[in-house]
Amino acid sequence: MDGDASLNPAPRTVLLTGAAGGVGTLMRELLPGHGYALRPLDLVPVPGAPDAIVADLADREALREAVRGVDAVVHLAGISLEAGFDAIVAANITGLHHLYEAVREEGVPRVVFASSNHAVGFTPRPREGEPLIPVDTPHRPDTFYGLSKAFGEDLAQFYWDKHGVETVSVRIGSCFPEPTSVRMLSMWLSPADCARLLHAALTAPGVGHTVVYGSSANTRAWWDLSSARALGYEPEDDSEKFAERLIARKGLPAPGSADDLYLGGHFCVDPPRWPH
């Protein structure tokens, strides 16, 4: 993971799964500016991309055709909130396995996997003066959704150890144009920083399987970005410019509430359900 990512040529073609989703839509706009030709894929038609692949992660033949000839995959597809266990398994566990099998069969060298902070959601959040949460903190998922992301990180490790497929697993915080809650002030990932992080994850040499946290350089950060920075990621944004207005409107989390106690916040007790 040592070295300057800018010295490594960017992959020419990247399969972007989940291209019609919230983060996928943002990345369709921003990643080409970093030198990528995107091959969008989603379960539904992708607005503004008539040539996008419409396919289900259950369709192994379609997935294999989708990955054929690409230099890397950015995998954003799947269920991104809480849902019933069977639905989570189908989309986020079985579907992810199908993707990795297609990648292995077609010889695609690298995947960037959208993991989540909810893989470690029951981790107590740090207080002022305490160390930031390290990337090697044990999995403590807060939902079936978070559990599927913990599985995804382990699956990525397995495919590296057994098949030599490299992965950067990005524990994404909250990627929106601006934070919408006080909790997000600590884990906001601006769209521009998200594109910078994905670019670093796609170009850094020798990543094996690397887990990183995905957030901007937030003043109120809860987690350690050192493994992301080691890939060449240099975040440029900070949520602090939104803090005064958000806190005035919503107030600080009540002491002893899930948003006050845990990294995963309200996901630990009353998670939003898919579809949202």
Tab-separated table of C-alpha atoms in Angstrom:
chain	number	residue	atom	x	y	z
A	1	MET	CA	0.000	0.000	0.000
A	2	ASP	CA	3.023	2.281	-0.013
A	3	GLY	CA	3.622	4.759	-2.769
A	4	ASP	CA	1.866	7.565	-4.569
A	5	ALA	CA	-1.397	6.496	-6.209
A	6	SER	CA	-0.913	9.214	-8.811
A	7	LEU	CA	2.063	7.272	-10.208
A	8	ASN	CA	-0.155	4.314	-11.095
A	9	PRO	CA	-2.298	4.457	-14.215
A	10	ALA	CA	-6.023	4.467	-13.525
A	11	PRO	CA	-8.024	1.523	-14.812
A	12	ARG	CA	-9.573	2.407	-18.135
A	13	THR	CA	-12.969	0.767	-17.612
A	14	VAL	CA	-14.765	0.250	-14.313
A	15	LEU	CA	-18.022	-1.623	-13.745
A	16	LEU	CA	-20.122	0.530	-11.411
A	17	THR	CA	-22.873	-1.551	-9.810
A	18	GLY	CA	-25.763	0.201	-8.113
A	19	ALA	CA	-25.322	2.998	-10.631
A	20	ALA	CA	-28.910	4.257	-10.250
A	21	GLY	CA	-28.679	4.576	-6.454
A	22	GLY	CA	-27.836	7.633	-4.418
A	23	VAL	CA	-24.068	7.157	-4.204
A	24	GLY	CA	-23.971	5.546	-7.639
A	25	THR	CA	-25.597	8.584	-9.223
A	26	LEU	CA	-23.069	10.889	-7.580
A	27	MET	CA	-20.163	8.722	-8.698
A	28	ARG	CA	-21.438	8.534	-12.277
A	29	GLU	CA	-21.016	12.295	-12.326
A	30	LEU	CA	-17.664	12.486	-10.536
A	31	LEU	CA	-15.551	9.415	-11.320
A	32	PRO	CA	-15.106	10.179	-15.032
A	33	GLY	CA	-13.242	13.314	-13.958
A	34	HIS	CA	-10.619	11.014	-12.430
A	35	GLY	CA	-10.084	9.281	-15.758
A	36	TYR	CA	-12.565	6.386	-15.720
A	37	ALA	CA	-14.846	5.034	-18.393
A	38	LEU	CA	-17.790	3.650	-16.448
A	39	ARG	CA	-19.925	0.643	-17.307
A	40	PRO	CA	-23.067	1.257	-15.220
A	41	LEU	CA	-25.171	-1.635	-13.898
A	42	ASP	CA	-28.317	-1.659	-11.813
A	43	LEU	CA	-31.470	-3.648	-11.184
A	44	VAL	CA	-33.442	-0.775	-12.732
A	45	PRO	CA	-32.730	1.468	-15.751
A	46	VAL	CA	-30.095	4.094	-15.047
A	47	PRO	CA	-31.341	7.624	-15.826
A	48	GLY	CA	-29.299	9.284	-18.529
A	49	ALA	CA	-27.393	6.083	-19.318
A	50	PRO	CA	-29.321	4.226	-22.044
A	51	ASP	CA	-26.455	1.768	-22.529
A	52	ALA	CA	-26.358	0.778	-18.840
A	53	ILE	CA	-26.709	-2.902	-18.008
A	54	VAL	CA	-29.990	-3.776	-16.295
A	55	ALA	CA	-29.390	-6.980	-14.349
A	56	ASP	CA	-30.074	-8.660	-11.031
A	57	LEU	CA	-27.229	-9.887	-8.819
A	58	ALA	CA	-28.989	-13.247	-8.920
A	59	ASP	CA	-28.242	-13.533	-12.658
A	60	ARG	CA	-24.794	-15.092	-12.718
A	61	GLU	CA	-24.556	-15.169	-16.506
A	62	ALA	CA	-25.407	-11.468	-16.763
A	63	LEU	CA	-22.855	-10.615	-14.082
A	64	ARG	CA	-20.120	-12.544	-15.819
A	65	GLU	CA	-20.871	-10.731	-19.065
A	66	ALA	CA	-20.940	-7.396	-17.202
A	67	VAL	CA	-17.474	-7.829	-15.685
A	68	ARG	CA	-15.897	-9.197	-18.872
A	69	GLY	CA	-13.121	-6.893	-20.016
A	70	VAL	CA	-13.259	-4.376	-17.173
A	71	ASP	CA	-10.199	-3.345	-15.224
A	72	ALA	CA	-11.977	-3.138	-11.854
A	73	VAL	CA	-15.391	-3.152	-10.185
A	74	VAL	CA	-16.850	-0.570	-7.819
A	75	HIS	CA	-19.621	-2.499	-6.088
A	76	LEU	CA	-22.351	-0.253	-4.678
A	77	ALA	CA	-25.341	-2.482	-5.486
A	78	GLY	CA	-27.513	-4.219	-2.912
A	79	ILE	CA	-29.830	-3.306	-0.075
A	80	SER	CA	-28.494	-0.247	1.739
A	81	LEU	CA	-30.806	-0.130	4.766
A	82	GLU	CA	-32.305	-2.700	7.096
A	83	ALA	CA	-34.604	-5.381	5.650
A	84	GLY	CA	-35.738	-8.892	6.408
A	85	PHE	CA	-32.978	-11.452	6.759
A	86	ASP	CA	-33.937	-13.395	3.626
A	87	ALA	CA	-33.909	-10.264	1.482
A	88	ILE	CA	-30.534	-9.191	2.897
A	89	VAL	CA	-29.072	-12.635	2.226
A	90	ALA	CA	-30.293	-12.676	-1.367
A	91	ALA	CA	-29.012	-9.214	-2.306
A	92	ASN	CA	-26.014	-8.577	-0.057
A	93	ILE	CA	-24.615	-12.046	0.609
A	94	THR	CA	-25.576	-14.388	-2.246
A	95	GLY	CA	-25.467	-11.526	-4.742
A	96	LEU	CA	-22.018	-10.479	-3.550
A	97	HIS	CA	-20.774	-14.059	-3.872
A	98	HIS	CA	-22.083	-14.133	-7.446
A	99	LEU	CA	-20.168	-10.938	-8.211
A	100	TYR	CA	-16.894	-12.288	-6.790
A	101	GLU	CA	-17.308	-15.516	-8.729
A	102	ALA	CA	-17.783	-13.529	-11.940
A	103	VAL	CA	-14.713	-11.439	-11.101
A	104	ARG	CA	-12.667	-14.568	-10.415
A	105	GLU	CA	-13.831	-16.305	-13.581
A	106	GLU	CA	-13.082	-13.315	-15.788
A	107	GLY	CA	-9.765	-12.414	-14.147
A	108	VAL	CA	-10.732	-8.936	-12.960
A	109	PRO	CA	-7.918	-7.941	-10.598
A	110	ARG	CA	-9.638	-5.555	-8.183
A	111	VAL	CA	-12.931	-4.786	-6.476
A	112	VAL	CA	-13.821	-1.738	-4.420
A	113	PHE	CA	-16.551	-2.956	-2.083
A	114	ALA	CA	-19.030	-0.603	-0.436
A	115	SER	CA	-18.951	-1.795	3.149
A	116	SER	CA	-20.505	0.321	5.893
A	117	ASN	CA	-19.972	1.815	9.317
A	118	HIS	CA	-22.850	-0.464	10.346
A	119	ALA	CA	-20.488	-3.453	10.227
A	120	VAL	CA	-19.149	-2.019	13.501
A	121	GLY	CA	-22.279	-0.117	14.530
A	122	PHE	CA	-22.429	-1.290	18.157
A	123	THR	CA	-18.899	0.034	18.765
A	124	PRO	CA	-19.077	2.777	21.422
A	125	ARG	CA	-18.361	6.143	19.869
A	126	PRO	CA	-15.264	7.908	21.159
A	127	ARG	CA	-15.581	10.806	23.562
A	128	GLU	CA	-13.499	13.963	23.498
A	129	GLY	CA	-9.869	13.097	24.192
A	130	GLU	CA	-10.322	9.375	23.452
A	131	PRO	CA	-8.556	7.680	20.527
A	132	LEU	CA	-10.318	7.478	17.190
A	133	ILE	CA	-11.859	4.109	16.310
A	134	PRO	CA	-9.239	1.998	14.508
A	135	VAL	CA	-10.025	0.104	11.344
A	136	ASP	CA	-9.180	-3.222	13.013
A	137	THR	CA	-11.893	-2.834	15.653
A	138	PRO	CA	-13.902	-6.094	15.858
A	139	HIS	CA	-17.055	-6.465	13.815
A	140	ARG	CA	-20.092	-5.423	15.867
A	141	PRO	CA	-22.923	-5.148	13.321
A	142	ASP	CA	-26.033	-3.256	14.348
A	143	THR	CA	-28.499	-4.755	11.827
A	144	PHE	CA	-28.876	-7.615	9.362
A	145	TYR	CA	-27.652	-5.001	6.872
A	146	GLY	CA	-24.508	-4.384	8.939
A	147	LEU	CA	-24.065	-8.132	9.344
A	148	SER	CA	-24.062	-8.509	5.562
A	149	LYS	CA	-21.321	-5.892	5.297
A	150	ALA	CA	-19.218	-7.718	7.891
A	151	PHE	CA	-19.696	-10.862	5.785
A	152	GLY	CA	-18.708	-8.914	2.673
A	153	GLU	CA	-15.421	-7.859	4.231
A	154	ASP	CA	-14.689	-11.470	5.171
A	155	LEU	CA	-15.654	-12.670	1.689
A	156	ALA	CA	-13.264	-10.117	0.191
A	157	GLN	CA	-10.491	-11.400	2.457
A	158	PHE	CA	-11.246	-14.985	1.377
A	159	TYR	CA	-11.094	-14.116	-2.338
A	160	TRP	CA	-7.763	-12.372	-1.811
A	161	ASP	CA	-6.239	-15.230	0.184
A	162	LYS	CA	-7.571	-18.030	-2.023
A	163	HIS	CA	-7.877	-16.464	-5.481
A	164	GLY	CA	-5.699	-13.332	-5.477
A	165	VAL	CA	-8.568	-10.901	-6.117
A	166	GLU	CA	-7.659	-7.580	-4.503
A	167	THR	CA	-10.319	-5.585	-2.661
A	168	VAL	CA	-10.537	-2.313	-0.814
A	169	SER	CA	-13.526	-2.500	1.533
A	170	VAL	CA	-14.742	1.033	2.222
A	171	ARG	CA	-16.802	1.479	5.387
A	172	ILE	CA	-18.808	4.358	4.015
A	173	GLY	CA	-20.198	6.803	6.527
A	174	SER	CA	-22.874	9.052	5.003
A	175	CYS	CA	-22.308	10.213	1.431
A	176	PHE	CA	-24.627	13.124	0.707
A	177	PRO	CA	-24.079	16.623	-0.674
A	178	GLU	CA	-24.313	17.795	2.940
A	179	PRO	CA	-24.961	16.109	6.298
A	180	THR	CA	-28.609	15.884	7.334
A	181	SER	CA	-28.196	14.962	11.015
A	182	VAL	CA	-25.897	15.819	13.898
A	183	ARG	CA	-24.546	12.249	13.876
A	184	MET	CA	-23.517	12.706	10.244
A	185	LEU	CA	-21.176	15.528	11.251
A	186	SER	CA	-18.810	12.799	12.464
A	187	MET	CA	-19.031	10.454	9.460
A	188	TRP	CA	-19.960	12.619	6.493
A	189	LEU	CA	-18.269	11.728	3.218
A	190	SER	CA	-18.684	14.502	0.697
A	191	PRO	CA	-19.341	13.329	-2.853
A	192	ALA	CA	-16.071	14.872	-4.031
A	193	ASP	CA	-14.129	13.107	-1.272
A	194	CYS	CA	-15.946	9.868	-2.067
A	195	ALA	CA	-14.687	10.083	-5.651
A	196	ARG	CA	-11.179	10.838	-4.373
A	197	LEU	CA	-11.306	7.824	-2.059
A	198	LEU	CA	-12.590	5.467	-4.759
A	199	HIS	CA	-9.882	6.730	-7.109
A	200	ALA	CA	-7.232	6.011	-4.481
A	201	ALA	CA	-8.728	2.567	-3.856
A	202	LEU	CA	-8.663	1.787	-7.574
A	203	THR	CA	-5.080	2.912	-8.180
A	204	ALA	CA	-3.028	2.211	-5.027
A	205	PRO	CA	-0.579	-0.657	-5.571
A	206	GLY	CA	-0.570	-3.898	-3.627
A	207	VAL	CA	-3.732	-3.481	-1.551
A	208	GLY	CA	-4.431	-7.210	-1.005
A	209	HIS	CA	-7.525	-6.835	1.096
A	210	THR	CA	-7.552	-3.456	2.800
A	211	VAL	CA	-10.349	-2.082	4.974
A	212	VAL	CA	-10.708	1.685	5.207
A	213	TYR	CA	-13.169	4.110	6.734
A	214	GLY	CA	-14.879	6.418	4.276
A	215	SER	CA	-15.371	9.941	5.553
A	216	SER	CA	-14.182	13.450	4.891
A	217	ALA	CA	-11.660	15.252	7.106
A	218	ASN	CA	-14.337	16.080	9.655
A	219	THR	CA	-13.477	18.101	12.746
A	220	ARG	CA	-15.834	15.845	14.759
A	221	ALA	CA	-14.522	12.580	13.257
A	222	TRP	CA	-14.969	9.349	15.210
A	223	TRP	CA	-12.717	7.020	13.220
A	224	ASP	CA	-9.138	6.740	12.072
A	225	LEU	CA	-8.529	7.414	8.365
A	226	SER	CA	-4.903	6.270	8.365
A	227	SER	CA	-5.473	3.163	6.215
A	228	ALA	CA	-7.363	5.260	3.663
A	229	ARG	CA	-4.615	7.870	3.636
A	230	ALA	CA	-2.069	5.089	3.072
A	231	LEU	CA	-3.801	4.422	-0.260
A	232	GLY	CA	-3.179	8.021	-1.291
A	233	TYR	CA	-6.537	9.438	-0.170
A	234	GLU	CA	-6.401	13.095	0.791
A	235	PRO	CA	-9.828	14.342	1.900
A	236	GLU	CA	-10.482	18.018	1.295
A	237	ASP	CA	-13.864	18.620	2.908
A	238	ASP	CA	-15.066	19.033	6.496
A	239	SER	CA	-18.621	18.847	7.822
A	240	GLU	CA	-17.952	21.541	10.413
A	241	LYS	CA	-19.324	24.290	8.172
A	242	PHE	CA	-22.762	22.666	8.586
A	243	ALA	CA	-22.501	22.091	12.343
A	244	GLU	CA	-23.922	25.300	13.805
A	245	ARG	CA	-27.041	25.216	11.649
A	246	LEU	CA	-27.674	21.490	12.170
A	247	ILE	CA	-27.223	21.625	15.942
A	248	ALA	CA	-29.435	24.711	16.212
A	249	ARG	CA	-32.174	22.946	14.272
A	250	LYS	CA	-31.956	19.433	15.726
A	251	GLY	CA	-30.074	19.706	19.009
A	252	LEU	CA	-27.391	17.370	20.288
A	253	PRO	CA	-28.260	13.680	20.819
A	254	ALA	CA	-29.888	13.014	24.171
A	255	PRO	CA	-27.415	11.563	26.705
A	256	GLY	CA	-27.763	7.794	26.819
A	257	SER	CA	-29.561	7.594	23.467
A	258	ALA	CA	-28.305	5.292	20.736
A	259	ASP	CA	-27.090	8.301	18.734
A	260	ASP	CA	-25.101	9.357	21.785
A	261	LEU	CA	-23.695	5.916	22.644
A	262	TYR	CA	-22.899	4.022	19.456
A	263	LEU	CA	-21.162	4.471	16.146
A	264	GLY	CA	-24.268	3.113	14.394
A	265	GLY	CA	-26.587	5.505	16.206
A	266	HIS	CA	-30.298	4.882	15.771
A	267	PHE	CA	-29.595	1.903	13.498
A	268	CYS	CA	-28.881	0.032	16.732
A	269	VAL	CA	-32.463	0.422	18.001
A	270	ASP	CA	-34.767	1.618	15.210
A	271	PRO	CA	-33.090	1.294	11.815
A	272	PRO	CA	-34.665	2.774	8.692
A	273	ARG	CA	-36.123	0.076	6.489
A	274	TRP	CA	-35.599	-0.722	2.839
A	275	PRO	CA	-36.969	0.560	0.540
A	276	HIS	CA	-36.656	4.096	1.865
